[in-house]
């Protein structure tokens, strides 16, 4: 009995529309695999192996240091800033190549700063004040809702009984 097991589907089932779609998909997949594996296309894949991969990110380092960019005059203001920063960057590279020691001077640091120290201190103070006010409001509202520990331990609060089901009067 086990030897008489039918491995193929019936011809009526194979003629149904969904089965024909599945057959077409499998045929197309086989055709694409066959064309990729033929010797005619093997030479085309060999040409693509001439690409040189560089695992280092060093060529992209100026992009990281200079920040936001714009291309083809999409944002001319940013391109102008980029050009200014890039010239400063190239000058600093030239200085570093001339001087073997890598020390930064105050002029280099001031050129790199976006805001002054006084401005940073003022912003920090306003930030601390605004966060302090917010936390003060939260603390005061949480203290009002909570009872003191002495009151909660000494006072007894009876629990409410659960109401039972009342039968309706008919």
CSV table of C-alpha atoms in Angstrom, one decimal:
chain,number,residue,atom,x,y,z
A,1,UNK,CA,0.0,0.0,0.0
A,2,UNK,CA,2.8,2.4,0.8
A,3,UNK,CA,4.4,1.8,-2.6
A,4,UNK,CA,1.2,2.9,-4.4
A,5,UNK,CA,1.5,6.5,-3.0
A,6,UNK,CA,0.7,9.1,-5.6
A,7,UNK,CA,3.5,11.8,-5.9
A,8,UNK,CA,1.9,13.9,-8.6
A,9,UNK,CA,-1.2,16.1,-8.4
A,10,UNK,CA,-4.1,15.3,-10.6
A,11,UNK,CA,-4.4,16.8,-14.1
A,12,UNK,CA,-7.6,18.6,-13.2
A,13,UNK,CA,-5.9,20.3,-10.3
A,14,UNK,CA,-2.9,21.3,-12.4
A,15,UNK,CA,-5.2,22.9,-15.0
A,16,UNK,CA,-6.7,25.3,-12.4
A,17,UNK,CA,-5.8,28.9,-12.7
A,18,UNK,CA,-3.8,29.3,-9.4
A,19,UNK,CA,-1.7,26.3,-10.2
A,20,UNK,CA,-0.9,27.6,-13.6
A,21,UNK,CA,0.3,30.9,-12.0
A,22,UNK,CA,2.5,29.0,-9.6
A,23,UNK,CA,4.0,27.0,-12.5
A,24,UNK,CA,4.7,30.2,-14.5
A,25,UNK,CA,6.5,31.7,-11.5
A,26,UNK,CA,8.6,28.7,-10.9
A,27,UNK,CA,9.5,28.5,-14.6
A,28,UNK,CA,10.5,32.2,-14.7
A,29,UNK,CA,12.7,31.7,-11.5
A,30,UNK,CA,14.4,28.7,-13.1
A,31,UNK,CA,15.0,30.6,-16.4
A,32,UNK,CA,16.6,33.5,-14.5
A,33,UNK,CA,18.8,31.2,-12.6
A,34,UNK,CA,19.8,29.4,-15.7
A,35,UNK,CA,20.7,32.6,-17.5
A,36,UNK,CA,22.8,33.8,-14.6
A,37,UNK,CA,24.7,30.6,-14.5
A,38,UNK,CA,25.5,30.4,-18.2
A,39,UNK,CA,29.1,30.9,-19.4
A,40,UNK,CA,28.0,33.9,-21.6
A,41,UNK,CA,27.3,36.1,-18.6
A,42,UNK,CA,30.3,34.9,-16.6
A,43,UNK,CA,32.6,37.5,-18.3
A,44,UNK,CA,30.2,40.3,-17.3
A,45,UNK,CA,30.6,39.3,-13.7
A,46,UNK,CA,34.4,39.3,-13.9
A,47,UNK,CA,34.4,42.9,-15.1
A,48,UNK,CA,32.5,44.0,-11.9
A,49,UNK,CA,35.3,42.5,-9.8
A,50,UNK,CA,37.6,45.4,-10.8
A,51,UNK,CA,36.1,47.5,-8.1
A,52,UNK,CA,38.5,48.4,-5.3
A,53,UNK,CA,37.1,48.4,-1.8
A,54,UNK,CA,38.7,50.7,0.8
A,55,UNK,CA,37.5,49.8,4.3
A,56,UNK,CA,38.8,53.0,5.8
A,57,UNK,CA,36.7,56.1,6.4
A,58,UNK,CA,39.6,58.5,6.2
A,59,UNK,CA,38.7,59.9,2.7
A,60,UNK,CA,35.3,60.9,4.2
A,61,UNK,CA,36.8,62.6,7.2
A,62,UNK,CA,36.4,66.2,5.9
A,63,UNK,CA,32.7,65.4,5.4
A,64,UNK,CA,32.2,64.5,9.1
A,65,UNK,CA,34.1,67.5,10.3
A,66,UNK,CA,32.4,70.1,8.1
A,67,UNK,CA,28.9,69.0,8.8
A,68,UNK,CA,25.9,70.0,6.7
A,69,UNK,CA,26.3,70.2,2.9
A,70,UNK,CA,24.5,71.2,-0.2
A,71,UNK,CA,25.0,70.3,-3.9
A,72,UNK,CA,24.3,72.0,-7.2
A,73,UNK,CA,23.3,75.3,-5.7
A,74,UNK,CA,20.3,73.7,-3.9
A,75,UNK,CA,21.0,75.8,-0.8
A,76,UNK,CA,23.6,78.5,-1.7
A,77,UNK,CA,24.0,79.8,1.8
A,78,UNK,CA,25.1,76.4,3.1
A,79,UNK,CA,27.4,76.0,0.2
A,80,UNK,CA,29.0,79.4,1.0
A,81,UNK,CA,29.5,78.4,4.6
A,82,UNK,CA,30.9,75.0,3.5
A,83,UNK,CA,33.4,76.7,1.3
A,84,UNK,CA,34.5,79.0,4.1
A,85,UNK,CA,34.8,76.1,6.6
A,86,UNK,CA,36.6,74.0,4.0
A,87,UNK,CA,39.3,76.6,3.4
A,88,UNK,CA,39.8,76.9,7.2
A,89,UNK,CA,40.0,73.1,7.3
A,90,UNK,CA,42.6,73.0,4.6
A,91,UNK,CA,44.7,75.7,6.3
A,92,UNK,CA,44.6,73.8,9.5
A,93,UNK,CA,45.8,70.7,7.7
A,94,UNK,CA,48.6,72.6,6.1
A,95,UNK,CA,49.7,74.0,9.5
A,96,UNK,CA,49.6,70.5,11.0
A,97,UNK,CA,51.7,69.1,8.1
A,98,UNK,CA,54.3,71.9,8.6
A,99,UNK,CA,54.4,71.5,12.4
A,100,UNK,CA,55.0,67.9,13.5
A,101,UNK,CA,53.5,68.6,16.9
A,102,UNK,CA,49.8,68.6,17.1
A,103,UNK,CA,49.1,71.5,19.5
A,104,UNK,CA,46.0,73.7,19.2
A,105,UNK,CA,46.3,77.4,19.8
A,106,UNK,CA,43.6,79.6,21.1
A,107,UNK,CA,43.0,81.1,17.7
A,108,UNK,CA,42.2,77.7,16.3
A,109,UNK,CA,39.8,77.0,19.1
A,110,UNK,CA,38.1,80.4,18.8
A,111,UNK,CA,37.6,79.8,15.0
A,112,UNK,CA,36.0,76.5,15.8
A,113,UNK,CA,33.6,77.8,18.5
A,114,UNK,CA,30.1,78.6,17.4
A,115,UNK,CA,29.1,80.5,20.6
A,116,UNK,CA,31.2,82.3,23.1
A,117,UNK,CA,31.7,81.1,26.7
A,118,UNK,CA,29.6,83.9,28.1
A,119,UNK,CA,26.7,83.0,25.8
A,120,UNK,CA,27.0,79.3,26.8
A,121,UNK,CA,26.9,80.2,30.5
A,122,UNK,CA,23.8,82.5,30.0
A,123,UNK,CA,22.0,79.7,28.1
A,124,UNK,CA,22.9,77.2,30.7
A,125,UNK,CA,21.6,79.4,33.5
A,126,UNK,CA,18.2,79.9,31.7
A,127,UNK,CA,18.0,76.2,31.1
A,128,UNK,CA,18.7,75.3,34.7
A,129,UNK,CA,16.1,77.9,35.8
A,130,UNK,CA,13.3,76.6,33.5
A,131,UNK,CA,13.9,72.9,34.5
A,132,UNK,CA,14.0,73.9,38.2
A,133,UNK,CA,10.6,75.6,37.8
A,134,UNK,CA,9.1,72.6,36.1
A,135,UNK,CA,10.4,70.2,38.8
A,136,UNK,CA,9.2,72.5,41.5
A,137,UNK,CA,5.7,72.4,40.1
A,138,UNK,CA,5.8,68.6,40.0
A,139,UNK,CA,7.1,68.3,43.5
A,140,UNK,CA,4.5,70.6,45.0
A,141,UNK,CA,1.7,68.8,43.2
A,142,UNK,CA,3.0,65.4,44.3
A,143,UNK,CA,3.3,66.6,48.0
A,144,UNK,CA,-0.2,67.9,48.0
A,145,UNK,CA,-1.6,64.5,46.9
A,146,UNK,CA,0.4,62.4,49.4
A,147,UNK,CA,-0.3,62.4,53.1
A,148,UNK,CA,2.6,62.6,55.5
A,149,UNK,CA,3.9,59.2,56.8
A,150,UNK,CA,2.8,59.9,60.4
A,151,UNK,CA,-0.8,60.6,59.3
A,152,UNK,CA,-1.0,57.6,57.1
A,153,UNK,CA,0.3,55.2,59.8
A,154,UNK,CA,-1.9,56.5,62.7
A,155,UNK,CA,-5.2,57.1,60.9
A,156,UNK,CA,-7.3,54.1,60.1
A,157,UNK,CA,-9.2,54.1,56.9
A,158,UNK,CA,-11.9,51.5,56.7
A,159,UNK,CA,-12.3,49.7,53.4
A,160,UNK,CA,-15.6,49.9,51.7
A,161,UNK,CA,-17.7,46.7,51.4
A,162,UNK,CA,-18.4,45.5,47.9
A,163,UNK,CA,-22.1,45.8,47.0
A,164,UNK,CA,-23.9,42.6,46.5
A,165,UNK,CA,-26.2,41.9,43.6
A,166,UNK,CA,-29.8,42.9,44.3
A,167,UNK,CA,-32.6,40.9,42.7
A,168,UNK,CA,-35.1,42.9,40.8
A,169,UNK,CA,-38.7,43.0,42.1
A,170,UNK,CA,-41.0,41.5,39.5
